[in-house]
Amino acid sequence: MKKTMAVVVMLATALSLVSAKSSKKYSFTAGAHALAGVGFGTFDADTEKTIKDNANLSKGIGIDVGGGAWINFPLVQGLCIQPEVNYMYNMAQTSYKDTTAGVTTDTNTVYSYSSIDVAALFTYKVQSINFLLGPTVSFPISDFTGSTKGSITGGSLSNTIDTTNTVTIDTTATFGFQAGANTNVRFGLGQIVAGARFMMDFTPIQHFNKNSNGEITSKDDLYKRMGVLAEVGYRFAL
């Protein structure tokens, strides 16, 4: 968390110097927003191959939700840079259903972890539409949890499945990008913001396997995000 705050402070300071040199007729704005959407990221290569080869196993739609705040600094007419800090709850899921020798197994597993995402987005306004594009750095702040629920049924007997497995995320940060667009509607002293954006990580979160001396012997990929997010927020001029 300290590393995250340090990045935000340095970025905000640098952008403040840039904006001070830009044309005075352009003010900078600040805002807060909520983000929610569907994710279709990928697990490690072995898991993805198992899902592809096993007709009884399928990958469900993930859900990404969160929110945060931003400051938009003008550079030149129409072009701005917008640092953001967002908290995100990231979720993926798989389902398994099979009947063998009269016994039916039906389960759903939800994988989840939380992160703080820092972005430096370039925005450009065309009429009433703001386009945005830029890099992101995501800092995991929780473990990677898999919660499996379901049942095993055979004849008149049925057993409930309810298990949870937790894996430590050893990755300090992952890198990616976001691209999208939004529009503003005047409301009160500021503006309501509504839009959508595509997000993708270039690198996955990982778990490190270590020997008795604490040396890393191998790294296991856990999940790499990709998805489409809807954005609703409020912005005002400063």
PDB file of N, CA, C and O in Angstrom, residues 56 96-107 149-161:
ATOM      1  N   ASN A  56     -17.124 -31.614 -19.753  1.00  0.00           N
ATOM      2  CA  ASN A  56     -17.892 -31.443 -18.522  1.00  0.00           C
ATOM      3  C   ASN A  56     -17.479 -30.195 -17.738  1.00  0.00           C
ATOM      4  O   ASN A  56     -18.127 -29.835 -16.765  1.00  0.00           O
ATOM      5  N   TYR A  96     -18.474 -27.446 -13.235  1.00  0.00           N
ATOM      6  CA  TYR A  96     -18.222 -28.842 -13.599  1.00  0.00           C
ATOM      7  C   TYR A  96     -19.493 -29.643 -13.364  1.00  0.00           C
ATOM      8  O   TYR A  96     -20.112 -29.549 -12.304  1.00  0.00           O
ATOM      9  N   LYS A  97     -19.877 -30.442 -14.381  1.00  0.00           N
ATOM     10  CA  LYS A  97     -21.053 -31.303 -14.232  1.00  0.00           C
ATOM     11  C   LYS A  97     -20.798 -32.607 -14.964  1.00  0.00           C
ATOM     12  O   LYS A  97     -20.488 -32.606 -16.156  1.00  0.00           O
ATOM     13  N   ASP A  98     -20.942 -33.721 -14.222  1.00  0.00           N
ATOM     14  CA  ASP A  98     -20.669 -35.030 -14.812  1.00  0.00           C
ATOM     15  C   ASP A  98     -21.498 -36.089 -14.099  1.00  0.00           C
ATOM     16  O   ASP A  98     -21.725 -36.005 -12.883  1.00  0.00           O
ATOM     17  N   THR A  99     -21.945 -37.067 -14.886  1.00  0.00           N
ATOM     18  CA  THR A  99     -22.669 -38.208 -14.324  1.00  0.00           C
ATOM     19  C   THR A  99     -21.949 -39.486 -14.713  1.00  0.00           C
ATOM     20  O   THR A  99     -21.788 -39.775 -15.905  1.00  0.00           O
ATOM     21  N   THR A 100     -21.478 -40.215 -13.721  1.00  0.00           N
ATOM     22  CA  THR A 100     -20.757 -41.465 -13.944  1.00  0.00           C
ATOM     23  C   THR A 100     -21.315 -42.530 -13.014  1.00  0.00           C
ATOM     24  O   THR A 100     -21.388 -42.316 -11.793  1.00  0.00           O
ATOM     25  N   ALA A 101     -21.710 -43.676 -13.606  1.00  0.00           N
ATOM     26  CA  ALA A 101     -22.259 -44.802 -12.824  1.00  0.00           C
ATOM     27  C   ALA A 101     -23.415 -44.364 -11.933  1.00  0.00           C
ATOM     28  O   ALA A 101     -23.545 -44.800 -10.783  1.00  0.00           O
ATOM     29  N   GLY A 102     -24.247 -43.471 -12.459  1.00  0.00           N
ATOM     30  CA  GLY A 102     -25.423 -43.044 -11.715  1.00  0.00           C
ATOM     31  C   GLY A 102     -25.175 -41.982 -10.667  1.00  0.00           C
ATOM     32  O   GLY A 102     -26.106 -41.577  -9.957  1.00  0.00           O
ATOM     33  N   VAL A 103     -23.937 -41.531 -10.550  1.00  0.00           N
ATOM     34  CA  VAL A 103     -23.592 -40.486  -9.577  1.00  0.00           C
ATOM     35  C   VAL A 103     -23.324 -39.178 -10.315  1.00  0.00           C
ATOM     36  O   VAL A 103     -22.468 -39.121 -11.214  1.00  0.00           O
ATOM     37  N   THR A 104     -24.041 -38.131  -9.947  1.00  0.00           N
ATOM     38  CA  THR A 104     -23.917 -36.828 -10.605  1.00  0.00           C
ATOM     39  C   THR A 104     -23.165 -35.851  -9.714  1.00  0.00           C
ATOM     40  O   THR A 104     -23.546 -35.628  -8.561  1.00  0.00           O
ATOM     41  N   THR A 105     -22.118 -35.269 -10.280  1.00  0.00           N
ATOM     42  CA  THR A 105     -21.356 -34.228  -9.587  1.00  0.00           C
ATOM     43  C   THR A 105     -21.615 -32.907 -10.286  1.00  0.00           C
ATOM     44  O   THR A 105     -21.430 -32.778 -11.503  1.00  0.00           O
ATOM     45  N   ASP A 106     -22.063 -31.913  -9.537  1.00  0.00           N
ATOM     46  CA  ASP A 106     -22.416 -30.603 -10.098  1.00  0.00           C
ATOM     47  C   ASP A 106     -21.839 -29.520  -9.188  1.00  0.00           C
ATOM     48  O   ASP A 106     -22.319 -29.327  -8.070  1.00  0.00           O
ATOM     49  N   THR A 107     -20.791 -28.823  -9.654  1.00  0.00           N
ATOM     50  CA  THR A 107     -20.129 -27.820  -8.812  1.00  0.00           C
ATOM     51  C   THR A 107     -19.872 -26.530  -9.589  1.00  0.00           C
ATOM     52  O   THR A 107     -19.773 -26.529 -10.820  1.00  0.00           O
ATOM     53  N   LYS A 149     -18.771 -24.715  -4.544  1.00  0.00           N
ATOM     54  CA  LYS A 149     -20.045 -25.129  -3.964  1.00  0.00           C
ATOM     55  C   LYS A 149     -20.797 -25.998  -4.972  1.00  0.00           C
ATOM     56  O   LYS A 149     -20.701 -25.783  -6.174  1.00  0.00           O
ATOM     57  N   GLY A 150     -21.529 -26.979  -4.454  1.00  0.00           N
ATOM     58  CA  GLY A 150     -22.286 -27.859  -5.330  1.00  0.00           C
ATOM     59  C   GLY A 150     -22.762 -29.084  -4.592  1.00  0.00           C
ATOM     60  O   GLY A 150     -22.946 -29.059  -3.370  1.00  0.00           O
ATOM     61  N   SER A 151     -22.916 -30.169  -5.347  1.00  0.00           N
ATOM     62  CA  SER A 151     -23.447 -31.390  -4.739  1.00  0.00           C
ATOM     63  C   SER A 151     -23.004 -32.626  -5.505  1.00  0.00           C
ATOM     64  O   SER A 151     -22.651 -32.553  -6.685  1.00  0.00           O
ATOM     65  N   ILE A 152     -23.007 -33.751  -4.794  1.00  0.00           N
ATOM     66  CA  ILE A 152     -22.807 -35.070  -5.393  1.00  0.00           C
ATOM     67  C   ILE A 152     -24.058 -35.879  -5.083  1.00  0.00           C
ATOM     68  O   ILE A 152     -24.385 -36.108  -3.915  1.00  0.00           O
ATOM     69  N   THR A 153     -24.757 -36.307  -6.131  1.00  0.00           N
ATOM     70  CA  THR A 153     -26.045 -36.976  -5.953  1.00  0.00           C
ATOM     71  C   THR A 153     -26.027 -38.347  -6.612  1.00  0.00           C
ATOM     72  O   THR A 153     -25.599 -38.490  -7.771  1.00  0.00           O
ATOM     73  N   GLY A 154     -26.489 -39.336  -5.888  1.00  0.00           N
ATOM     74  CA  GLY A 154     -26.620 -40.686  -6.425  1.00  0.00           C
ATOM     75  C   GLY A 154     -27.848 -41.352  -5.860  1.00  0.00           C
ATOM     76  O   GLY A 154     -27.923 -41.607  -4.647  1.00  0.00           O
ATOM     77  N   GLY A 155     -28.837 -41.608  -6.702  1.00  0.00           N
ATOM     78  CA  GLY A 155     -30.082 -42.198  -6.222  1.00  0.00           C
ATOM     79  C   GLY A 155     -30.780 -41.255  -5.259  1.00  0.00           C
ATOM     80  O   GLY A 155     -31.030 -40.091  -5.564  1.00  0.00           O
ATOM     81  N   SER A 156     -31.075 -41.752  -4.048  1.00  0.00           N
ATOM     82  CA  SER A 156     -31.767 -40.934  -3.051  1.00  0.00           C
ATOM     83  C   SER A 156     -30.798 -40.222  -2.116  1.00  0.00           C
ATOM     84  O   SER A 156     -31.217 -39.499  -1.222  1.00  0.00           O
ATOM     85  N   LEU A 157     -29.475 -40.415  -2.347  1.00  0.00           N
ATOM     86  CA  LEU A 157     -28.475 -39.796  -1.491  1.00  0.00           C
ATOM     87  C   LEU A 157     -27.873 -38.566  -2.148  1.00  0.00           C
ATOM     88  O   LEU A 157     -27.663 -38.528  -3.367  1.00  0.00           O
ATOM     89  N   SER A 158     -27.606 -37.563  -1.321  1.00  0.00           N
ATOM     90  CA  SER A 158     -27.023 -36.328  -1.846  1.00  0.00           C
ATOM     91  C   SER A 158     -26.096 -35.707  -0.802  1.00  0.00           C
ATOM     92  O   SER A 158     -26.473 -35.573   0.363  1.00  0.00           O
ATOM     93  N   ASN A 159     -24.884 -35.357  -1.220  1.00  0.00           N
ATOM     94  CA  ASN A 159     -23.922 -34.705  -0.344  1.00  0.00           C
ATOM     95  C   ASN A 159     -23.613 -33.304  -0.865  1.00  0.00           C
ATOM     96  O   ASN A 159     -23.445 -33.102  -2.078  1.00  0.00           O
ATOM     97  N   THR A 160     -23.542 -32.361   0.052  1.00  0.00           N
ATOM     98  CA  THR A 160     -23.250 -30.979  -0.329  1.00  0.00           C
ATOM     99  C   THR A 160     -21.742 -30.737  -0.332  1.00  0.00           C
ATOM    100  O   THR A 160     -21.024 -31.197   0.560  1.00  0.00           O
ATOM    101  N   ILE A 161     -21.293 -30.011  -1.339  1.00  0.00           N
ATOM    102  CA  ILE A 161     -19.884 -29.623  -1.436  1.00  0.00           C
ATOM    103  C   ILE A 161     -19.761 -28.141  -1.134  1.00  0.00           C
ATOM    104  O   ILE A 161     -20.451 -27.315  -1.735  1.00  0.00           O
TER     105      ILE A 161
END
